[in-house]
mmCIF file of C-alpha atoms and ligand atoms in Angstrom:
data_model
loop_
_atom_site.group_PDB
_atom_site.id
_atom_site.type_symbol
_atom_site.label_atom_id
_atom_site.label_comp_id
_atom_site.label_asym_id
_atom_site.label_seq_id
_atom_site.Cartn_x
_atom_site.Cartn_y
_atom_site.Cartn_z
ATOM 1 C CA MET X 1 -101.762 46.779 -126.551
ATOM 2 C CA THR X 2 -104.293 49.490 -127.316
ATOM 3 C CA SER X 3 -103.649 52.215 -124.979
ATOM 4 C CA PRO X 4 -102.091 55.022 -126.276
ATOM 5 C CA SER X 5 -98.458 55.276 -124.559
ATOM 6 C CA GLY X 6 -98.586 58.847 -125.149
ATOM 7 C CA SER X 7 -101.075 59.513 -122.127
ATOM 8 C CA TYR X 8 -98.759 57.484 -119.806
ATOM 9 C CA ALA X 9 -95.542 57.928 -121.021
ATOM 10 C CA LEU X 10 -93.240 57.752 -117.889
ATOM 11 C CA VAL X 11 -95.136 55.096 -116.430
ATOM 12 C CA HIS X 12 -94.955 52.910 -119.761
ATOM 13 C CA ARG X 13 -92.775 49.638 -120.072
ATOM 14 C CA ASP X 14 -91.072 51.285 -123.096
ATOM 15 C CA SER X 15 -89.581 53.941 -120.653
ATOM 16 C CA ARG X 16 -88.184 51.250 -118.507
ATOM 17 C CA PRO X 17 -87.886 47.768 -119.789
ATOM 18 C CA LEU X 18 -86.227 46.059 -116.747
ATOM 19 C CA GLY X 19 -88.410 47.615 -114.904
ATOM 20 C CA THR X 20 -88.802 49.779 -111.302
ATOM 21 C CA LEU X 21 -87.300 48.351 -107.831
ATOM 22 C CA VAL X 22 -89.093 50.188 -105.449
ATOM 23 C CA ARG X 23 -87.351 49.842 -102.024
ATOM 24 C CA LEU X 24 -88.549 51.277 -98.545
ATOM 25 C CA ALA X 25 -86.112 52.281 -95.916
ATOM 26 C CA SER X 26 -86.894 49.375 -93.915
ATOM 27 C CA GLY X 27 -85.588 47.278 -96.760
ATOM 28 C CA ALA X 28 -88.374 46.035 -98.083
ATOM 29 C CA THR X 29 -88.492 46.126 -102.103
ATOM 30 C CA PHE X 30 -91.266 45.540 -104.641
ATOM 31 C CA GLY X 31 -90.527 44.095 -108.119
ATOM 32 C CA GLY X 32 -87.110 42.098 -107.232
ATOM 33 C CA ASP X 33 -87.145 38.096 -106.647
ATOM 34 C CA ILE X 34 -88.313 38.580 -102.941
ATOM 35 C CA LEU X 35 -92.305 39.817 -102.499
ATOM 36 C CA ALA X 36 -93.151 42.301 -100.477
ATOM 37 C CA ILE X 37 -95.527 41.418 -97.880
ATOM 38 C CA CYS X 38 -97.727 43.875 -96.341
ATOM 39 C CA ALA X 39 -99.869 42.876 -93.098
ATOM 40 C CA GLY X 40 -101.949 44.428 -90.293
ATOM 41 C CA PRO X 41 -105.357 45.668 -89.426
ATOM 42 C CA CYS X 42 -107.907 47.622 -91.393
ATOM 43 C CA SER X 43 -107.910 50.232 -88.912
ATOM 44 C CA VAL X 44 -105.269 51.195 -85.830
ATOM 45 C CA GLU X 45 -107.712 50.898 -82.945
ATOM 46 C CA SER X 46 -105.407 50.800 -80.142
ATOM 47 C CA ARG X 47 -101.747 50.129 -78.871
ATOM 48 C CA ASP X 48 -102.277 46.524 -77.969
ATOM 49 C CA GLN X 49 -104.077 45.691 -81.086
ATOM 50 C CA ILE X 50 -101.321 47.255 -83.455
ATOM 51 C CA GLU X 51 -98.317 45.719 -80.957
ATOM 52 C CA ALA X 52 -99.855 42.217 -81.373
ATOM 53 C CA THR X 53 -100.586 42.061 -84.789
ATOM 54 C CA ALA X 54 -97.157 43.511 -85.777
ATOM 55 C CA LYS X 55 -95.396 41.062 -83.727
ATOM 56 C CA ALA X 56 -97.875 38.171 -85.142
ATOM 57 C CA VAL X 57 -96.804 39.298 -88.642
ATOM 58 C CA ALA X 58 -93.261 39.419 -88.566
ATOM 59 C CA SER X 59 -93.216 36.166 -86.972
ATOM 60 C CA ALA X 60 -95.137 34.903 -89.815
ATOM 61 C CA GLY X 61 -92.652 36.471 -92.065
ATOM 62 C CA ALA X 62 -94.571 39.674 -93.084
ATOM 63 C CA ASN X 63 -91.962 42.516 -94.144
ATOM 64 C CA VAL X 64 -93.832 45.824 -93.775
ATOM 65 C CA LEU X 65 -96.906 46.414 -91.254
ATOM 66 C CA ARG X 66 -100.131 48.189 -92.987
ATOM 67 C CA GLY X 67 -103.207 49.785 -91.048
ATOM 68 C CA GLY X 68 -105.325 52.774 -91.548
ATOM 69 C CA ALA X 69 -104.912 56.190 -89.455
ATOM 70 C CA PHE X 70 -106.854 57.856 -91.794
ATOM 71 C CA LYS X 71 -109.881 56.324 -92.948
ATOM 72 C CA PRO X 72 -112.092 56.656 -95.904
ATOM 73 C CA ARG X 73 -115.424 55.608 -94.423
ATOM 74 C CA THR X 74 -118.322 55.375 -96.743
ATOM 75 C CA SER X 75 -120.442 56.443 -93.869
ATOM 76 C CA PRO X 76 -119.487 59.734 -92.001
ATOM 77 C CA TYR X 77 -120.666 58.121 -88.678
ATOM 78 C CA THR X 78 -118.764 55.356 -88.564
ATOM 79 C CA PHE X 79 -115.225 55.327 -86.979
ATOM 80 C CA GLN X 80 -112.816 57.403 -89.261
ATOM 81 C CA GLY X 81 -109.505 56.507 -87.533
ATOM 82 C CA LEU X 82 -107.070 57.821 -84.478
ATOM 83 C CA GLY X 83 -105.591 59.896 -86.462
ATOM 84 C CA ALA X 84 -101.845 61.154 -85.790
ATOM 85 C CA GLU X 85 -101.986 58.982 -82.863
ATOM 86 C CA GLY X 86 -102.912 56.326 -84.952
ATOM 87 C CA LEU X 87 -99.480 56.696 -86.798
ATOM 88 C CA ARG X 88 -97.295 56.917 -83.887
ATOM 89 C CA LEU X 89 -98.754 53.641 -82.648
ATOM 90 C CA LEU X 90 -97.885 52.338 -86.311
ATOM 91 C CA ARG X 91 -94.623 53.653 -86.288
ATOM 92 C CA ASP X 92 -93.598 52.101 -83.002
ATOM 93 C CA ALA X 93 -94.939 48.739 -83.301
ATOM 94 C CA ALA X 94 -93.474 48.352 -86.615
ATOM 95 C CA ASP X 95 -90.434 49.647 -85.293
ATOM 96 C CA ARG X 96 -90.186 47.140 -82.498
ATOM 97 C CA ASN X 97 -90.219 44.136 -85.010
ATOM 98 C CA GLY X 98 -88.150 45.336 -88.109
ATOM 99 C CA LEU X 99 -91.383 45.917 -90.006
ATOM 100 C CA GLY X 100 -91.674 48.684 -92.767
ATOM 101 C CA VAL X 101 -95.247 51.283 -92.522
ATOM 102 C CA VAL X 102 -97.719 51.462 -95.397
ATOM 103 C CA THR X 103 -100.513 53.579 -94.241
ATOM 104 C CA GLU X 104 -103.360 55.930 -96.225
ATOM 105 C CA VAL X 105 -103.159 59.455 -96.672
ATOM 106 C CA LEU X 106 -106.249 61.098 -97.092
ATOM 107 C CA ASP X 107 -105.806 64.882 -97.437
ATOM 108 C CA PRO X 108 -103.278 66.723 -99.154
ATOM 109 C CA ARG X 109 -103.013 68.722 -95.939
ATOM 110 C CA ASP X 110 -101.887 65.663 -94.172
ATOM 111 C CA VAL X 111 -99.066 64.613 -96.244
ATOM 112 C CA GLU X 112 -96.304 65.943 -94.722
ATOM 113 C CA LEU X 113 -97.582 64.733 -91.414
ATOM 114 C CA VAL X 114 -98.041 60.875 -92.854
ATOM 115 C CA ALA X 115 -94.555 61.219 -94.584
ATOM 116 C CA ALA X 116 -93.211 62.248 -91.164
ATOM 117 C CA HIS X 117 -94.189 58.265 -89.927
ATOM 118 C CA ALA X 118 -95.086 56.080 -92.725
ATOM 119 C CA ASP X 119 -92.570 54.680 -95.296
ATOM 120 C CA MET X 120 -94.841 54.180 -97.870
ATOM 121 C CA LEU X 121 -97.810 56.519 -98.731
ATOM 122 C CA GLN X 122 -101.342 54.627 -99.158
ATOM 123 C CA ILE X 123 -103.678 56.067 -102.104
ATOM 124 C CA GLY X 124 -106.706 54.459 -101.453
ATOM 125 C CA ALA X 125 -109.271 53.435 -103.884
ATOM 126 C CA ARG X 126 -111.624 56.273 -103.490
ATOM 127 C CA SER X 127 -108.755 58.804 -104.066
ATOM 128 C CA MET X 128 -107.222 57.387 -106.820
ATOM 129 C CA GLN X 129 -108.296 60.175 -109.118
ATOM 130 C CA ASN X 130 -107.585 62.959 -106.428
ATOM 131 C CA PHE X 131 -105.530 64.882 -108.419
ATOM 132 C CA SER X 132 -104.441 67.394 -106.142
ATOM 133 C CA LEU X 133 -103.616 64.589 -103.654
ATOM 134 C CA LEU X 134 -101.570 62.859 -106.230
ATOM 135 C CA ARG X 135 -99.658 65.846 -106.959
ATOM 136 C CA GLU X 136 -99.158 66.654 -103.371
ATOM 137 C CA VAL X 137 -97.843 62.475 -102.727
ATOM 138 C CA GLY X 138 -95.737 62.864 -105.624
ATOM 139 C CA GLU X 139 -93.590 65.225 -104.179
ATOM 140 C CA ALA X 140 -93.194 64.239 -100.641
ATOM 141 C CA GLY X 141 -90.411 61.967 -101.471
ATOM 142 C CA LYS X 142 -91.758 58.541 -99.998
ATOM 143 C CA PRO X 143 -92.475 55.447 -102.228
ATOM 144 C CA VAL X 144 -96.374 55.406 -102.478
ATOM 145 C CA LEU X 145 -99.078 52.622 -102.992
ATOM 146 C CA LEU X 146 -101.385 53.367 -105.340
ATOM 147 C CA LYS X 147 -104.397 51.326 -105.171
ATOM 148 C CA ARG X 148 -107.182 50.689 -108.081
ATOM 149 C CA GLY X 149 -110.002 53.127 -108.010
ATOM 150 C CA LEU X 150 -113.769 51.414 -107.527
ATOM 151 C CA SER X 151 -114.612 51.358 -110.751
ATOM 152 C CA ALA X 152 -111.194 52.265 -112.797
ATOM 153 C CA THR X 153 -110.397 51.227 -115.942
ATOM 154 C CA VAL X 154 -106.438 50.236 -116.194
ATOM 155 C CA ASP X 155 -106.143 53.591 -118.636
ATOM 156 C CA GLU X 156 -107.130 55.783 -115.531
ATOM 157 C CA TRP X 157 -105.167 54.096 -113.158
ATOM 158 C CA LEU X 158 -101.978 54.037 -115.175
ATOM 159 C CA MET X 159 -102.608 57.880 -115.866
ATOM 160 C CA ALA X 160 -103.074 58.644 -112.334
ATOM 161 C CA ALA X 161 -99.548 57.096 -111.167
ATOM 162 C CA GLU X 162 -98.340 59.129 -114.500
ATOM 163 C CA TYR X 163 -99.398 62.116 -111.934
ATOM 164 C CA LEU X 164 -96.901 60.551 -109.364
ATOM 165 C CA LEU X 165 -94.163 60.354 -111.830
ATOM 166 C CA LEU X 166 -94.655 63.806 -113.495
ATOM 167 C CA ALA X 167 -94.506 64.999 -109.738
ATOM 168 C CA GLY X 168 -91.000 63.849 -109.616
ATOM 169 C CA ASN X 169 -91.483 60.406 -107.846
ATOM 170 C CA ASP X 170 -90.901 56.962 -109.728
ATOM 171 C CA GLN X 171 -91.309 54.746 -105.985
ATOM 172 C CA VAL X 172 -94.909 53.699 -107.247
ATOM 173 C CA VAL X 173 -96.534 50.204 -107.001
ATOM 174 C CA LEU X 174 -99.476 50.063 -108.138
ATOM 175 C CA CYS X 175 -102.171 47.768 -105.793
ATOM 176 C CA GLU X 176 -105.272 45.713 -107.449
ATOM 177 C CA ARG X 177 -108.288 45.573 -104.960
ATOM 178 C CA GLY X 178 -111.024 44.462 -106.945
ATOM 179 C CA VAL X 179 -113.480 46.254 -108.801
ATOM 180 C CA ARG X 180 -117.266 47.219 -108.808
ATOM 181 C CA SER X 181 -119.116 44.468 -110.406
ATOM 182 C CA PHE X 182 -122.840 43.579 -111.274
ATOM 183 C CA ASP X 183 -122.168 40.217 -108.489
ATOM 184 C CA ALA X 184 -122.931 41.086 -104.753
ATOM 185 C CA ALA X 185 -121.962 37.032 -103.719
ATOM 186 C CA THR X 186 -118.074 38.748 -103.038
ATOM 187 C CA ARG X 187 -117.303 42.689 -101.999
ATOM 188 C CA ASN X 188 -115.639 43.375 -105.066
ATOM 189 C CA MET X 189 -114.501 41.448 -108.365
ATOM 190 C CA LEU X 190 -110.508 40.611 -107.863
ATOM 191 C CA ASP X 191 -109.077 41.382 -111.409
ATOM 192 C CA LEU X 192 -106.139 39.336 -111.815
ATOM 193 C CA ALA X 193 -105.455 39.242 -115.181
ATOM 194 C CA VAL X 194 -104.380 42.754 -114.446
ATOM 195 C CA VAL X 195 -101.310 41.265 -112.970
ATOM 196 C CA PRO X 196 -99.775 40.116 -116.300
ATOM 197 C CA LEU X 197 -101.500 42.971 -118.207
ATOM 198 C CA LEU X 198 -99.833 45.618 -116.201
ATOM 199 C CA HIS X 199 -96.522 44.172 -116.154
ATOM 200 C CA GLN X 200 -96.847 44.502 -119.989
ATOM 201 C CA LEU X 201 -97.967 48.005 -119.793
ATOM 202 C CA THR X 202 -95.858 49.090 -116.987
ATOM 203 C CA HIS X 203 -92.333 49.102 -115.411
ATOM 204 C CA LEU X 204 -94.060 49.667 -112.169
ATOM 205 C CA PRO X 205 -94.252 46.520 -109.364
ATOM 206 C CA VAL X 206 -98.017 45.482 -108.959
ATOM 207 C CA VAL X 207 -99.371 44.086 -105.743
ATOM 208 C CA VAL X 208 -102.428 42.303 -105.188
ATOM 209 C CA ASP X 209 -105.010 42.777 -102.150
ATOM 210 C CA PRO X 210 -107.021 39.745 -101.738
ATOM 211 C CA SER X 211 -108.552 41.109 -98.443
ATOM 212 C CA HIS X 212 -110.983 43.867 -100.167
ATOM 213 C CA GLY X 213 -110.831 42.131 -103.348
ATOM 214 C CA THR X 214 -112.819 39.355 -102.206
ATOM 215 C CA GLY X 215 -114.174 40.818 -98.849
ATOM 216 C CA ILE X 216 -114.383 37.153 -97.616
ATOM 217 C CA ALA X 217 -111.810 35.894 -94.866
ATOM 218 C CA ARG X 218 -111.575 32.568 -96.511
ATOM 219 C CA LEU X 219 -111.190 33.834 -100.037
ATOM 220 C CA VAL X 220 -107.985 35.338 -99.003
ATOM 221 C CA GLU X 221 -105.759 32.418 -98.653
ATOM 222 C CA PRO X 222 -107.030 30.832 -102.088
ATOM 223 C CA MET X 223 -106.706 34.433 -103.895
ATOM 224 C CA ALA X 224 -103.326 35.497 -102.264
ATOM 225 C CA PHE X 225 -101.832 32.041 -104.172
ATOM 226 C CA ALA X 226 -103.537 32.949 -107.400
ATOM 227 C CA ALA X 227 -102.300 36.465 -107.285
ATOM 228 C CA VAL X 228 -98.194 35.136 -106.384
ATOM 229 C CA ALA X 229 -98.813 32.796 -109.536
ATOM 230 C CA ALA X 230 -100.236 35.241 -111.604
ATOM 231 C CA GLY X 231 -96.817 37.364 -110.996
ATOM 232 C CA ALA X 232 -97.592 39.673 -108.360
ATOM 233 C CA ASP X 233 -94.509 41.235 -106.532
ATOM 234 C CA GLY X 234 -96.447 41.488 -103.373
ATOM 235 C CA LEU X 235 -99.572 41.327 -101.234
ATOM 236 C CA LEU X 236 -101.532 43.543 -98.863
ATOM 237 C CA VAL X 237 -103.215 41.358 -96.346
ATOM 238 C CA GLU X 238 -105.911 42.645 -93.521
ATOM 239 C CA VAL X 239 -104.838 40.472 -90.175
ATOM 240 C CA HIS X 240 -106.585 41.359 -86.897
ATOM 241 C CA PRO X 241 -105.896 40.107 -82.991
ATOM 242 C CA ASN X 242 -110.133 39.382 -83.191
ATOM 243 C CA PRO X 243 -111.593 40.058 -86.522
ATOM 244 C CA ALA X 244 -114.633 39.496 -85.173
ATOM 245 C CA ALA X 245 -114.461 42.386 -82.956
ATOM 246 C CA ALA X 246 -112.770 44.392 -85.404
ATOM 247 C CA VAL X 247 -113.850 47.922 -85.829
ATOM 248 C CA SER X 248 -113.544 47.692 -89.637
ATOM 249 C CA ASP X 249 -113.239 44.945 -92.238
ATOM 250 C CA GLY X 250 -113.425 42.007 -89.721
ATOM 251 C CA GLN X 251 -115.352 39.879 -92.359
ATOM 252 C CA GLN X 252 -112.187 39.942 -94.598
ATOM 253 C CA SER X 253 -109.714 39.889 -91.954
ATOM 254 C CA LEU X 254 -107.366 37.154 -91.163
ATOM 255 C CA GLY X 255 -106.792 36.081 -88.055
ATOM 256 C CA PHE X 256 -102.924 35.743 -86.704
ATOM 257 C CA GLU X 257 -103.026 31.783 -86.704
ATOM 258 C CA GLU X 258 -104.637 31.923 -90.195
ATOM 259 C CA PHE X 259 -102.120 34.543 -91.439
ATOM 260 C CA ALA X 260 -99.600 32.226 -90.163
ATOM 261 C CA LEU X 261 -100.898 29.171 -92.137
ATOM 262 C CA LEU X 262 -101.085 31.407 -95.326
ATOM 263 C CA MET X 263 -97.200 32.303 -94.632
ATOM 264 C CA ARG X 264 -96.420 28.796 -94.118
ATOM 265 C CA HIS X 265 -97.869 27.567 -97.676
ATOM 266 C CA LEU X 266 -97.308 30.735 -99.828
ATOM 267 C CA PRO X 267 -93.674 29.835 -100.497
ATOM 268 C CA VAL X 268 -94.154 26.744 -102.597
ATOM 269 C CA VAL X 269 -96.555 29.150 -104.534
ATOM 270 C CA ALA X 270 -93.753 31.550 -105.138
ATOM 271 C CA ARG X 271 -90.893 29.164 -105.659
ATOM 272 C CA ALA X 272 -92.958 27.606 -108.592
ATOM 273 C CA VAL X 273 -92.960 31.196 -110.192
ATOM 274 C CA GLY X 274 -89.225 31.973 -109.395
ATOM 275 C CA ARG X 275 -90.138 34.129 -106.259
ATOM 276 C CA ASN X 276 -88.689 34.009 -102.410
ATOM 277 C CA LEU X 277 -90.661 35.223 -99.478
ATOM 278 C CA PRO X 278 -88.839 37.794 -97.562
ATOM 279 C CA ALA X 279 -88.191 35.489 -94.487
ATOM 280 C CA ALA X 280 -87.320 32.871 -96.366
ATOM 281 C CA SER X 281 -84.286 35.233 -98.239
ATOM 282 C CA LEU X 282 -82.629 35.614 -95.211
ATOM 283 C CA VAL X 283 -82.059 32.065 -94.597
ATOM 284 C CA ALA X 284 -81.474 31.118 -98.188
HETATM 285 C C1 LIG V 301 -107.578 49.833 -96.952
HETATM 286 O O1 LIG V 301 -106.742 49.337 -97.348
HETATM 287 O O2 LIG V 301 -107.591 50.259 -95.682
HETATM 288 C C2 LIG V 301 -108.511 50.412 -97.714
HETATM 289 C C3 LIG V 301 -109.286 51.391 -96.950
HETATM 290 O O3 LIG V 301 -108.501 49.946 -99.343
HETATM 291 P P1 LIG V 301 -109.602 50.555 -100.501
HETATM 292 O O4 LIG V 301 -108.672 51.863 -100.654
HETATM 293 O O5 LIG V 301 -109.148 49.530 -101.551
HETATM 294 O O6 LIG V 301 -110.893 50.508 -100.134
HETATM 295 MN MN1 LIG V 302 -110.273 47.836 -95.093
#
């Protein structure tokens, strides 16, 4: 590999050749034989919405509930999230359905609040190089999901992860969510080659977000299969009770039925590469 290992010595594969297992308090793991399946709406919108989604994704076999309470919106005039109330709704819904919680923290001043409700702190693509946020989250004592920046190189992404490890946190998962490209046919260009590449470069687990990675609901299932076939340690999928009415990212969100179908089809792909789904592991 061409990258100077010195610039990210702590995340480099050489520092931990066997790989890192990231474990949430809920029991979900990233980096082991069992995949982590994180599913839920783009934004937490209401109690009914998040409750119904938690129930649906849990019964389909997901083990982590996702949902934004603090939303990084391109326009300041669009829905910014329910904030602290959204965190409470997310936690309640997850607890009632045996799920972990991953949610984004946007502001270093909110890290303590988000960490009090979430099992895993998400650093969004737009924040990947917010270095004060990285330092603060690194000290929060919770597992972290670090999304790839909108146009971040692998080196920049790994150096962002290095900030988290340097702050004392080795429970870090990288999330590929597509990068900006010349082509508007998909929302982003989902870079699946980084999955095996990152597994060579770093000991950290890697998950794939085919929802933001494509921006198109019908592409989510095939790209989820491809991600798992490429060796991803898990998936992040947007699911909504009524995608057409979602306040954000409805066009890339799966309905309950579509998500259940994806989960029904996924074990065949997972088993082909030596992995299992969370629910399948209970009956295995
Ligand atoms: C999200 O996962 O809700 C999100 C905003 O994603 P990204 O930061 O990858 O755009
Ligand atoms: Mn979204």
